[in-house]
CSV table of C-alpha atoms in Angstrom, one decimal:
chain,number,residue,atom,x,y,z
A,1,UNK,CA,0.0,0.0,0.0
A,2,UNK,CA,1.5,3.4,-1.2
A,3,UNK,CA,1.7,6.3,1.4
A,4,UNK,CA,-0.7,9.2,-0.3
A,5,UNK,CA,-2.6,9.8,-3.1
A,6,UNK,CA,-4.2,13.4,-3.9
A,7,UNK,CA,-7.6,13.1,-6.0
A,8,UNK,CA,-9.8,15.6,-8.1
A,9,UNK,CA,-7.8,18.4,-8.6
A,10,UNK,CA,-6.7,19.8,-11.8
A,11,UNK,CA,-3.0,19.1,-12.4
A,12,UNK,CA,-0.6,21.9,-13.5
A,13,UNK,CA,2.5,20.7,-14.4
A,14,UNK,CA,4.3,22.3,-17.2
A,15,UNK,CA,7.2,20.3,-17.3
A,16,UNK,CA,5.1,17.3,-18.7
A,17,UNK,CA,2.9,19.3,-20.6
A,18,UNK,CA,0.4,18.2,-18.4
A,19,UNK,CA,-2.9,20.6,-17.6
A,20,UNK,CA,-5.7,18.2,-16.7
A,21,UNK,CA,-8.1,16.7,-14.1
A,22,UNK,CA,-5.8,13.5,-12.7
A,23,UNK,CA,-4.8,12.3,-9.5
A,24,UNK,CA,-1.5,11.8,-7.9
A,25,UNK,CA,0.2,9.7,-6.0
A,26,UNK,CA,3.0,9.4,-3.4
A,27,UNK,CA,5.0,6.6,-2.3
A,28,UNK,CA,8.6,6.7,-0.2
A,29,UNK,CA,8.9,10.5,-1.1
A,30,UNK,CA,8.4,9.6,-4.9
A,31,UNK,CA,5.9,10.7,-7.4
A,32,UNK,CA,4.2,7.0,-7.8
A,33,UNK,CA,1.4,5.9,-11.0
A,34,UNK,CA,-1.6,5.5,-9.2
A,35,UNK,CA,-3.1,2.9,-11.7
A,36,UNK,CA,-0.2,0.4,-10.9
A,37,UNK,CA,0.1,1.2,-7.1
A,38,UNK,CA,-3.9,0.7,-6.6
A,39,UNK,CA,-4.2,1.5,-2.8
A,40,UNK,CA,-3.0,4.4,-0.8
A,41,UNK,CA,-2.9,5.2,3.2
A,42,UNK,CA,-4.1,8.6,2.6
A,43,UNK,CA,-6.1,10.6,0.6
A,44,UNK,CA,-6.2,13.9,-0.1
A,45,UNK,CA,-9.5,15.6,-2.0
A,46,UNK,CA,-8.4,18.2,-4.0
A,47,UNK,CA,-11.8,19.5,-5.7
A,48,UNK,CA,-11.5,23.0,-7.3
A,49,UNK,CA,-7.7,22.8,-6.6
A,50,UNK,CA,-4.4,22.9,-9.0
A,51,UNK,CA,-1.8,20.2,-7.7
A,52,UNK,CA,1.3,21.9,-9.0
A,53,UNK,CA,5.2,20.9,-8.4
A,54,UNK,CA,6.7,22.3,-5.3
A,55,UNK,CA,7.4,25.9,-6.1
A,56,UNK,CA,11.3,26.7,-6.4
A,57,UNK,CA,11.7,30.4,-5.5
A,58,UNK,CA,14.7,31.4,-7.2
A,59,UNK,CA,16.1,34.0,-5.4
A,60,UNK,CA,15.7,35.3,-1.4
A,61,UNK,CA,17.9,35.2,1.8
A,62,UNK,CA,17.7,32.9,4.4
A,63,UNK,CA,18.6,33.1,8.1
A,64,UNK,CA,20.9,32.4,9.6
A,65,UNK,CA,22.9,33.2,6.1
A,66,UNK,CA,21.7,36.9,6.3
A,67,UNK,CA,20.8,39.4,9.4
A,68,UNK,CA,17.6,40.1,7.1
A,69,UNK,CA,17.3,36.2,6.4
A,70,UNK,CA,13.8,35.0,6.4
A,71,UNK,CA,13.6,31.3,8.3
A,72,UNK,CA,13.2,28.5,5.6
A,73,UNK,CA,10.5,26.7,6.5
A,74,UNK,CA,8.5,29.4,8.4
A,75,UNK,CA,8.8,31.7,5.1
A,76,UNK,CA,8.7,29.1,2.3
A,77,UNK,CA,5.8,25.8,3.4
A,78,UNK,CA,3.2,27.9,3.8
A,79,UNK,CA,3.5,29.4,0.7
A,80,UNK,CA,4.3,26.3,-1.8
A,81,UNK,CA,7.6,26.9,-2.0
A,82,UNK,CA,9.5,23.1,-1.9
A,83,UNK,CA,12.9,24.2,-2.9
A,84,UNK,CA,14.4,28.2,-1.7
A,85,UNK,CA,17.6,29.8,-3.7
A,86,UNK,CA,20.1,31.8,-1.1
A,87,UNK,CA,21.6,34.6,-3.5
A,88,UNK,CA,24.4,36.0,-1.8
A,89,UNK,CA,23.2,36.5,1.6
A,90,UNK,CA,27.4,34.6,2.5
A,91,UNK,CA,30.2,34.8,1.4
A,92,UNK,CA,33.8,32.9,1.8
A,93,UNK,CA,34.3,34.1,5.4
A,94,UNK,CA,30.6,33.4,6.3
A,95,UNK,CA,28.9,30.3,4.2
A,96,UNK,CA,30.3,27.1,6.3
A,97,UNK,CA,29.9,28.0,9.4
A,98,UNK,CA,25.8,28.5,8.6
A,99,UNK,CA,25.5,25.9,6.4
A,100,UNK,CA,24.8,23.2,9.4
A,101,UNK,CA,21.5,25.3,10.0
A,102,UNK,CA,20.6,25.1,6.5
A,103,UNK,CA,21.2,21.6,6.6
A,104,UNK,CA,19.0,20.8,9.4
A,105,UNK,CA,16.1,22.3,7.4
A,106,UNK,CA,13.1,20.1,5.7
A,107,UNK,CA,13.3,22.4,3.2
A,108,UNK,CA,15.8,21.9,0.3
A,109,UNK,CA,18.5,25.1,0.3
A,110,UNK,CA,21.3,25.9,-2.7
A,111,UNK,CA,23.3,29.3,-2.6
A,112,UNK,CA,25.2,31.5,-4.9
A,113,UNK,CA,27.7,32.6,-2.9
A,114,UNK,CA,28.6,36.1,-2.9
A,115,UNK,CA,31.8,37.4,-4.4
A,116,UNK,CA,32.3,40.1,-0.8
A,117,UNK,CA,33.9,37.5,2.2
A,118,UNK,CA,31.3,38.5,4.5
A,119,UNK,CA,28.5,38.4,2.1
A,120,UNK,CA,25.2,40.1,3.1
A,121,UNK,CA,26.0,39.5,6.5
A,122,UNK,CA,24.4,43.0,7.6
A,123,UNK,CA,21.9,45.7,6.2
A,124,UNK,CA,23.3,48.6,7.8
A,125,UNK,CA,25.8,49.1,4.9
A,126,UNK,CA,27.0,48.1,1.4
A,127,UNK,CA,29.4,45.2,1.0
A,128,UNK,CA,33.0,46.1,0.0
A,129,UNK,CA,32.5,44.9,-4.0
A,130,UNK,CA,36.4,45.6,-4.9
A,131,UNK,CA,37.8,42.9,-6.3
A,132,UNK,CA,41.2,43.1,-4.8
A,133,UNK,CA,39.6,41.6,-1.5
A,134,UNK,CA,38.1,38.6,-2.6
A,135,UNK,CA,39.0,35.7,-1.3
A,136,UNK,CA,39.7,33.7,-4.4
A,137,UNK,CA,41.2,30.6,-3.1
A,138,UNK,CA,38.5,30.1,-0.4
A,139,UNK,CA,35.9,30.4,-3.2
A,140,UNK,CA,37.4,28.1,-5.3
A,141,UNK,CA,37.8,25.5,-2.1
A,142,UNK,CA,34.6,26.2,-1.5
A,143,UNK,CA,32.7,25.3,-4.7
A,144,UNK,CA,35.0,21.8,-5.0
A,145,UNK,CA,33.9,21.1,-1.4
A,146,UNK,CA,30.1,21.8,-1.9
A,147,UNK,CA,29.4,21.2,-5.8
A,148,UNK,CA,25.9,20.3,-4.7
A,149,UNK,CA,25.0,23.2,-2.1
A,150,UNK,CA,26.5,26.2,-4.1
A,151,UNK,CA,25.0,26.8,-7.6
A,152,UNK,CA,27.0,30.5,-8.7
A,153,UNK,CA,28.4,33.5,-7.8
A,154,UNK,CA,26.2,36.9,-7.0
A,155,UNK,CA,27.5,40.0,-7.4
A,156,UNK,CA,25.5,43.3,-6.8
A,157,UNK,CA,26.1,46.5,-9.2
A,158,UNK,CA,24.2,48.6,-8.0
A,159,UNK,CA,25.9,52.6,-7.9
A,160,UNK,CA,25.6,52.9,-4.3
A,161,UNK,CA,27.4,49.6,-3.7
A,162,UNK,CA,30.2,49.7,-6.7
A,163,UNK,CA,30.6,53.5,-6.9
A,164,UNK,CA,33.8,54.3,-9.3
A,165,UNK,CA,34.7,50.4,-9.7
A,166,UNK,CA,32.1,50.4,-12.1
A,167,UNK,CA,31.2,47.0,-14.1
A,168,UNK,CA,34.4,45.6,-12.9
A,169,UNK,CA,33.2,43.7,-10.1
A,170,UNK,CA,30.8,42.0,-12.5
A,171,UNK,CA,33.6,41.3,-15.2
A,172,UNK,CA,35.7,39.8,-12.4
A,173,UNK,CA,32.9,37.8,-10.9
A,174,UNK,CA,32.0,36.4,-15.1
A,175,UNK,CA,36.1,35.5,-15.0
A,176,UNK,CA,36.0,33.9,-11.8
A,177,UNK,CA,33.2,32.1,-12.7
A,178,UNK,CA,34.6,30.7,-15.8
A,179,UNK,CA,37.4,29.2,-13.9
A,180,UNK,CA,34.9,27.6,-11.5
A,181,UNK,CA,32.9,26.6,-14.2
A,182,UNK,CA,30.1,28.3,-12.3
A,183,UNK,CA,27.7,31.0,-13.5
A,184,UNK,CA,27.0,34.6,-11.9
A,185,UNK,CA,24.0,36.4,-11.4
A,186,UNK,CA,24.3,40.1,-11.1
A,187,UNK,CA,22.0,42.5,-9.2
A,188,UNK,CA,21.2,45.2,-11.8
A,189,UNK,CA,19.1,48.0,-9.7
A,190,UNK,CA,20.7,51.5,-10.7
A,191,UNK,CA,23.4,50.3,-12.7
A,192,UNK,CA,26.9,52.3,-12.9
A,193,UNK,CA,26.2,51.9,-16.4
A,194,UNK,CA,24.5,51.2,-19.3
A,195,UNK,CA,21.8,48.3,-18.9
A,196,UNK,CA,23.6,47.1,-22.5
A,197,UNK,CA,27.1,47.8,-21.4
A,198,UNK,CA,26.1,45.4,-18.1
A,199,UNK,CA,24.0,42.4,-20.5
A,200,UNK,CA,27.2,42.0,-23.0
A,201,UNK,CA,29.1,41.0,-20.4
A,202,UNK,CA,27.2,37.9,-19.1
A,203,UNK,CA,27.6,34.8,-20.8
A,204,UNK,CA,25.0,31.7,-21.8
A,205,UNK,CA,23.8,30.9,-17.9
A,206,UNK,CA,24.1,33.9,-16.4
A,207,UNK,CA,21.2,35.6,-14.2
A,208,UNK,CA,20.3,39.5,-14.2
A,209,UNK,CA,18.2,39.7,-11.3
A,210,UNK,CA,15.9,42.1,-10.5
A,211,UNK,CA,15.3,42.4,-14.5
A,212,UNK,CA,12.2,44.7,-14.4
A,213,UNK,CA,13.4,47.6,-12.1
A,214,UNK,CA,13.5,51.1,-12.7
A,215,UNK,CA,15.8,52.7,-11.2
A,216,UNK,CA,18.5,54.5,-13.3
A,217,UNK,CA,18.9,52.4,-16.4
A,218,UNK,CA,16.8,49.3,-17.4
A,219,UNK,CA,16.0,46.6,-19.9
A,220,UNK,CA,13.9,49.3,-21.5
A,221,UNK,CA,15.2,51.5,-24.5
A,222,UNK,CA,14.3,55.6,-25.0
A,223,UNK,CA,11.4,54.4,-26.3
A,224,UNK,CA,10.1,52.7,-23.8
A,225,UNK,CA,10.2,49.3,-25.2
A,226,UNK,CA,12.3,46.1,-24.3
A,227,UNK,CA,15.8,46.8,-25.4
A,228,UNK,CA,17.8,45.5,-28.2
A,229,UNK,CA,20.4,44.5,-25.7
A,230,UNK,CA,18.2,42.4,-23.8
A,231,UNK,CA,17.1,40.5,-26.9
A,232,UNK,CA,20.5,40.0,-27.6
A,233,UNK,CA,21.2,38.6,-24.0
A,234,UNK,CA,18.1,36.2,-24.0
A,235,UNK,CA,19.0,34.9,-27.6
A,236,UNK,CA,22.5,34.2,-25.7
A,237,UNK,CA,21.0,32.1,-22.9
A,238,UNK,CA,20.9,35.0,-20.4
A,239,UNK,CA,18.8,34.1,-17.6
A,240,UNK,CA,15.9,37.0,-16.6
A,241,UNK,CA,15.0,37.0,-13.2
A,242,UNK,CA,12.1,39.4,-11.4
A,243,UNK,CA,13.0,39.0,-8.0
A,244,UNK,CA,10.5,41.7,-7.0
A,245,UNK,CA,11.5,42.8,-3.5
A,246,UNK,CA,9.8,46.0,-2.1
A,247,UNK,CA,11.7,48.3,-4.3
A,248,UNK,CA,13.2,46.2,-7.2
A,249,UNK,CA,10.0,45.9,-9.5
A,250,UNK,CA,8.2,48.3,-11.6
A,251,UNK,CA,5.0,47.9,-13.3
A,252,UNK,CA,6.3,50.4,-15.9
A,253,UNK,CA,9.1,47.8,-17.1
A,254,UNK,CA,6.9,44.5,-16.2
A,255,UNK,CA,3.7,45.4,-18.1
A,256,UNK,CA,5.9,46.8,-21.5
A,257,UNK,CA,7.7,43.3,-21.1
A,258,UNK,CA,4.5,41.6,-21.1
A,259,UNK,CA,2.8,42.9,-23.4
A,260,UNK,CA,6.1,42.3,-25.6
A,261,UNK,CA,5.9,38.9,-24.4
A,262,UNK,CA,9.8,39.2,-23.2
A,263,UNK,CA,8.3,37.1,-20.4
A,264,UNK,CA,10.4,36.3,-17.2
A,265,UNK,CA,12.3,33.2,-17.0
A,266,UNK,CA,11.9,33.0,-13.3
A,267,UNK,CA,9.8,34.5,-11.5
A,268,UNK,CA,10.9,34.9,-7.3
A,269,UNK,CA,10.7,37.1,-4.3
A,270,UNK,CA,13.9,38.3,-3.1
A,271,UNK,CA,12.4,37.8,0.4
A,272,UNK,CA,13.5,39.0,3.9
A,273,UNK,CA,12.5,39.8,7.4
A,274,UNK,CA,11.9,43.4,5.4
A,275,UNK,CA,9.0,42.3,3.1
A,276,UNK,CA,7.5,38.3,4.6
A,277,UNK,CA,4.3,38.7,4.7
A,278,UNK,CA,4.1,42.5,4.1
A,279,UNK,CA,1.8,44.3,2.1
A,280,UNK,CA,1.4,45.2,-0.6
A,281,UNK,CA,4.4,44.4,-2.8
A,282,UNK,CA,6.1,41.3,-1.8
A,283,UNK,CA,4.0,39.2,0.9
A,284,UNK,CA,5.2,35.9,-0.3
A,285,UNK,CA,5.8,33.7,-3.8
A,286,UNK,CA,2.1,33.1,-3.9
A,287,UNK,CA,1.3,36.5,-3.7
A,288,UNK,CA,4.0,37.3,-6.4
A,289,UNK,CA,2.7,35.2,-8.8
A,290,UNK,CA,-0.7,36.5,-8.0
A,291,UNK,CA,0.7,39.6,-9.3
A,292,UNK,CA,1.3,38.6,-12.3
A,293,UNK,CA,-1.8,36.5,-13.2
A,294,UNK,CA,-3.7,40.2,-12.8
A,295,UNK,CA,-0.7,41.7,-15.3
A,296,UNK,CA,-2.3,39.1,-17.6
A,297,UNK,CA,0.7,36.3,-18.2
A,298,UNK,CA,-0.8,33.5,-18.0
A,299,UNK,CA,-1.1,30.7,-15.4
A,300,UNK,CA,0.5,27.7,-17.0
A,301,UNK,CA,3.5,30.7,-17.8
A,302,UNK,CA,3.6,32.1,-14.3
A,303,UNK,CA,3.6,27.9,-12.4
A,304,UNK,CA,6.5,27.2,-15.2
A,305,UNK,CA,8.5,30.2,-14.0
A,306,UNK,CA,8.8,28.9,-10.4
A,307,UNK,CA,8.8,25.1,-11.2
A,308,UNK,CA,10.3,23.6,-15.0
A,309,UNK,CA,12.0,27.0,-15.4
A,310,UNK,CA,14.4,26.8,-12.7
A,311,UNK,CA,14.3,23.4,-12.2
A,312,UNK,CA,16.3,23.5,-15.8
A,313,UNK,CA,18.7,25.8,-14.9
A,314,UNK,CA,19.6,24.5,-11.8
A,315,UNK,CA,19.8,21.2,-13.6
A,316,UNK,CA,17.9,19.0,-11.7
A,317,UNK,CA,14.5,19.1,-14.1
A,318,UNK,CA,14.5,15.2,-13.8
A,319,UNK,CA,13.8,15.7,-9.8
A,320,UNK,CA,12.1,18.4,-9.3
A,321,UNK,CA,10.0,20.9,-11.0
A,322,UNK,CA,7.6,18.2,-12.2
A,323,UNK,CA,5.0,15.6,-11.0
A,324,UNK,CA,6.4,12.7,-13.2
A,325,UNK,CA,6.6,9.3,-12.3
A,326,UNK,CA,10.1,8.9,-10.3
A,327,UNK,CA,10.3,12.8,-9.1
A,328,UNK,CA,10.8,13.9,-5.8
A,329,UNK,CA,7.5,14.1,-4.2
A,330,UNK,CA,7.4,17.8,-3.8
A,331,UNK,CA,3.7,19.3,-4.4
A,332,UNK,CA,1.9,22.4,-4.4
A,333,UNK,CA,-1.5,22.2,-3.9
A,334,UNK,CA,-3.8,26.3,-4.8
A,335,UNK,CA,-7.0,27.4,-4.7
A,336,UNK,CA,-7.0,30.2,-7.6
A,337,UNK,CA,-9.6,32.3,-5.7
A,338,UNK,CA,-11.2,35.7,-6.4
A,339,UNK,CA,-10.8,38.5,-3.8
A,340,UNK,CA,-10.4,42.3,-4.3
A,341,UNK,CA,-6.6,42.9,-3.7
A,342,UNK,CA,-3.9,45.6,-3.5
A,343,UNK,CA,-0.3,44.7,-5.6
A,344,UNK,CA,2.0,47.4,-5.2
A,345,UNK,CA,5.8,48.2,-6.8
A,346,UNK,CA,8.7,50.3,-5.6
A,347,UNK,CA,7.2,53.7,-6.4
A,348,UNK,CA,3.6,53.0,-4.9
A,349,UNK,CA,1.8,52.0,-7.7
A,350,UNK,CA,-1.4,50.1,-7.0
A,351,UNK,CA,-2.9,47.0,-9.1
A,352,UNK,CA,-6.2,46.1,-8.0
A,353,UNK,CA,-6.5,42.6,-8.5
A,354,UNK,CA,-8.9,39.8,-8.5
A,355,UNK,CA,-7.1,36.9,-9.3
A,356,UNK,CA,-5.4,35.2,-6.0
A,357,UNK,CA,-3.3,31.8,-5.6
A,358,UNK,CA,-4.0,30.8,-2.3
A,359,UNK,CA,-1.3,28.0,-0.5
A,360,UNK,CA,-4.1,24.9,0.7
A,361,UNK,CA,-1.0,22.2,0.9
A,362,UNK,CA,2.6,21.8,0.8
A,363,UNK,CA,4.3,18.2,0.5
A,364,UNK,CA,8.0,18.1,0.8
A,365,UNK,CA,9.4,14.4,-0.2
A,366,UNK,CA,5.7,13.1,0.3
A,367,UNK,CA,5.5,14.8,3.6
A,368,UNK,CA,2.7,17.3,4.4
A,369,UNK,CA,4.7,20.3,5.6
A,370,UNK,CA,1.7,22.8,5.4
A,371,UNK,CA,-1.9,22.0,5.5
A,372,UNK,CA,-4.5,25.2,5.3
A,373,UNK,CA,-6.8,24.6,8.2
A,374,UNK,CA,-10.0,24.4,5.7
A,375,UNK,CA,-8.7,22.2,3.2
């Protein structure tokens, strides 16, 4: 007899091309057939529900990695988030000594580590970006030590972090990575340059984060329209990551790439103790991707962007990021719900949606993690 099997509900899993009424089932942490296994323990009745992979948010910062880290399970379960990427909350100096706590954790943790030795390790002021003080060795021990755990290097650009050093932390992060084999993502909010200048540097792999901001330069040209350059860097294999944040997203840039349909290839939350479960612009993942269901992308689009999407790039597609027989028994289970709702962005601007994903169940390796208390 199999451990769980989850009936009625509409599954949504794009990496199978599958968007249908079908049931589910779990067995020993696996996704199971349940024609062939027959009997189950459990059952769960999912009427009026999408069963979707367990959510992989792409990009946030966990405690105890961060001073403004978020706590894994707390954040991330009751949200339908399976799977949570650290980007850059530690560095060299900082990662190992945390990484039992992340460890200990139900829920699954990677990292890109961060260029700066001590990382993120505070708020109260910028990391020290020059490359001079990196500690190159450590990072390279580091990534031969952990191949599994770390994923990349992150590297912010913002003006107020870099000030006259310019794009060079970023094209000494892309040559460090090339020697570790490992790509970068860069934080692109108020770049020290042009946005084109700061997309022909990354390579096939690489993540801009925070790809629909406004401030200073952006992905958009003088006419207000998705650049050239940012073409030319998705057509490369750039990787285009929202990681909305309270002050990283503008519905100026988002609705332009939208309606362009230069649609994000991730879609995450750059979550902290800052903006968990505060409105109105960050909340959590479901509430992100609630966002843009009432921008009009649409649903099977937005569920790919936290599940196939980045289940791809962090090369692990066969595991996780899908419901197929064999995968890791990580599910999302949503009510998509209609309730009058406030999204905002970094200068205040106010959506007024209708459209809400709302968290009923999270399994993690065929446990229930998260159960809402009317489902």
């Amino acid at each position: 007899m199999a451990d769980l099997v989850i009936r009625n509900g509409t599954v949504l899993d794009p990496a199978n091309k599958r968007d249908l009424k079908a049931d589910v089932g779990i067995d020993n942490g696996k996704i199971v057939d349940v024609a062939k296994e027959g009997q189950f323990r459990q059952t769960i009745d999912a009427s009026g529900c999408l069963v979707c992979p367990g959510l992989i948010d792409y990009h946030l910062h966990l405690s105890p990695l961060a001073e403004i880290g978020v706590d894994g399970e707390l954040a991330c379960f009751p949200s339908g988030v399976t799977i949570a990427v650290d980007c850059g909350s530690a560095g060299a100096a900082t990662y190992e000594g945390h990484r039992p706590a992340l460890l200990s954790s139900k829920l699954t943790a990677k990292a890109f580590l961060h260029v700066c030795s001590a990382g993120l390790a505070t708020g109260q002021y910028h990391e020290n970006p020059d490359p001079r003080h990196w500690d190159r060795k450590k990072i390279h021990r580091l990534f031969e030590k952990y191949p599994d755990d770390l994923i990349g290097l992150k590297v912010r650009l913002g003006k107020e972090i870099v000030g006259s050093l310019g794009l060079s932390p970023l094209e000494e992060a892309v040559k460090l990575g090339d020697e570790l084999s490992v790509p970068v993502m860069v934080h692109c909010s108020d770049p020290p340059s042009a946005m084109s200048d700061l997309l022909s540097i990354l390579r096939r792999g690489d993540t801009i984060t925070h790809a629909f901001q406004d401030q200073g330069d952006s992905i958009l040209d003088k006419c207000g329209r998705i650049s050239n350059a940012a073409y030319k860097a998705r057509e490369r294999g750039v990787i285009f990551d929202v990681a909305n944040a309270n002050i990283h997203f503008s519905y100026s840039v988002a609705r332009q790439a939208i309606s362009e349909n230069f649609l994000p290839d991730t879609i995450s939350t750059d979550l902290t103790t800052r903006s968990l479960y505060k409105r109105p612009a960050v909340f959590n993942l479901a509430f992100v991707l609630s966002k843009y269901l009432n921008m009009g992308m649409p649903l099977e689009q937005v569920i790919a962007c936290v599940t196939s999407n980045p289940a791809r790039i962090l090369g692990c597609s066969d595991d996780i990021g899908q419901l197929g027989h064999g995968a890791d028994a990580d599910v999302a289970v949503f009510k998509l719900i209609e309730k009058d709702t406030d999204f905002g962005d970094r200068k205040g601007e106010i959506l007024k949606g209708r459209l809400l994903l709302k968290p009923m169940m999270t399994i993690k390796r065929g446990e229930i993690v998260y159960r809402d208390l009317e489902f």
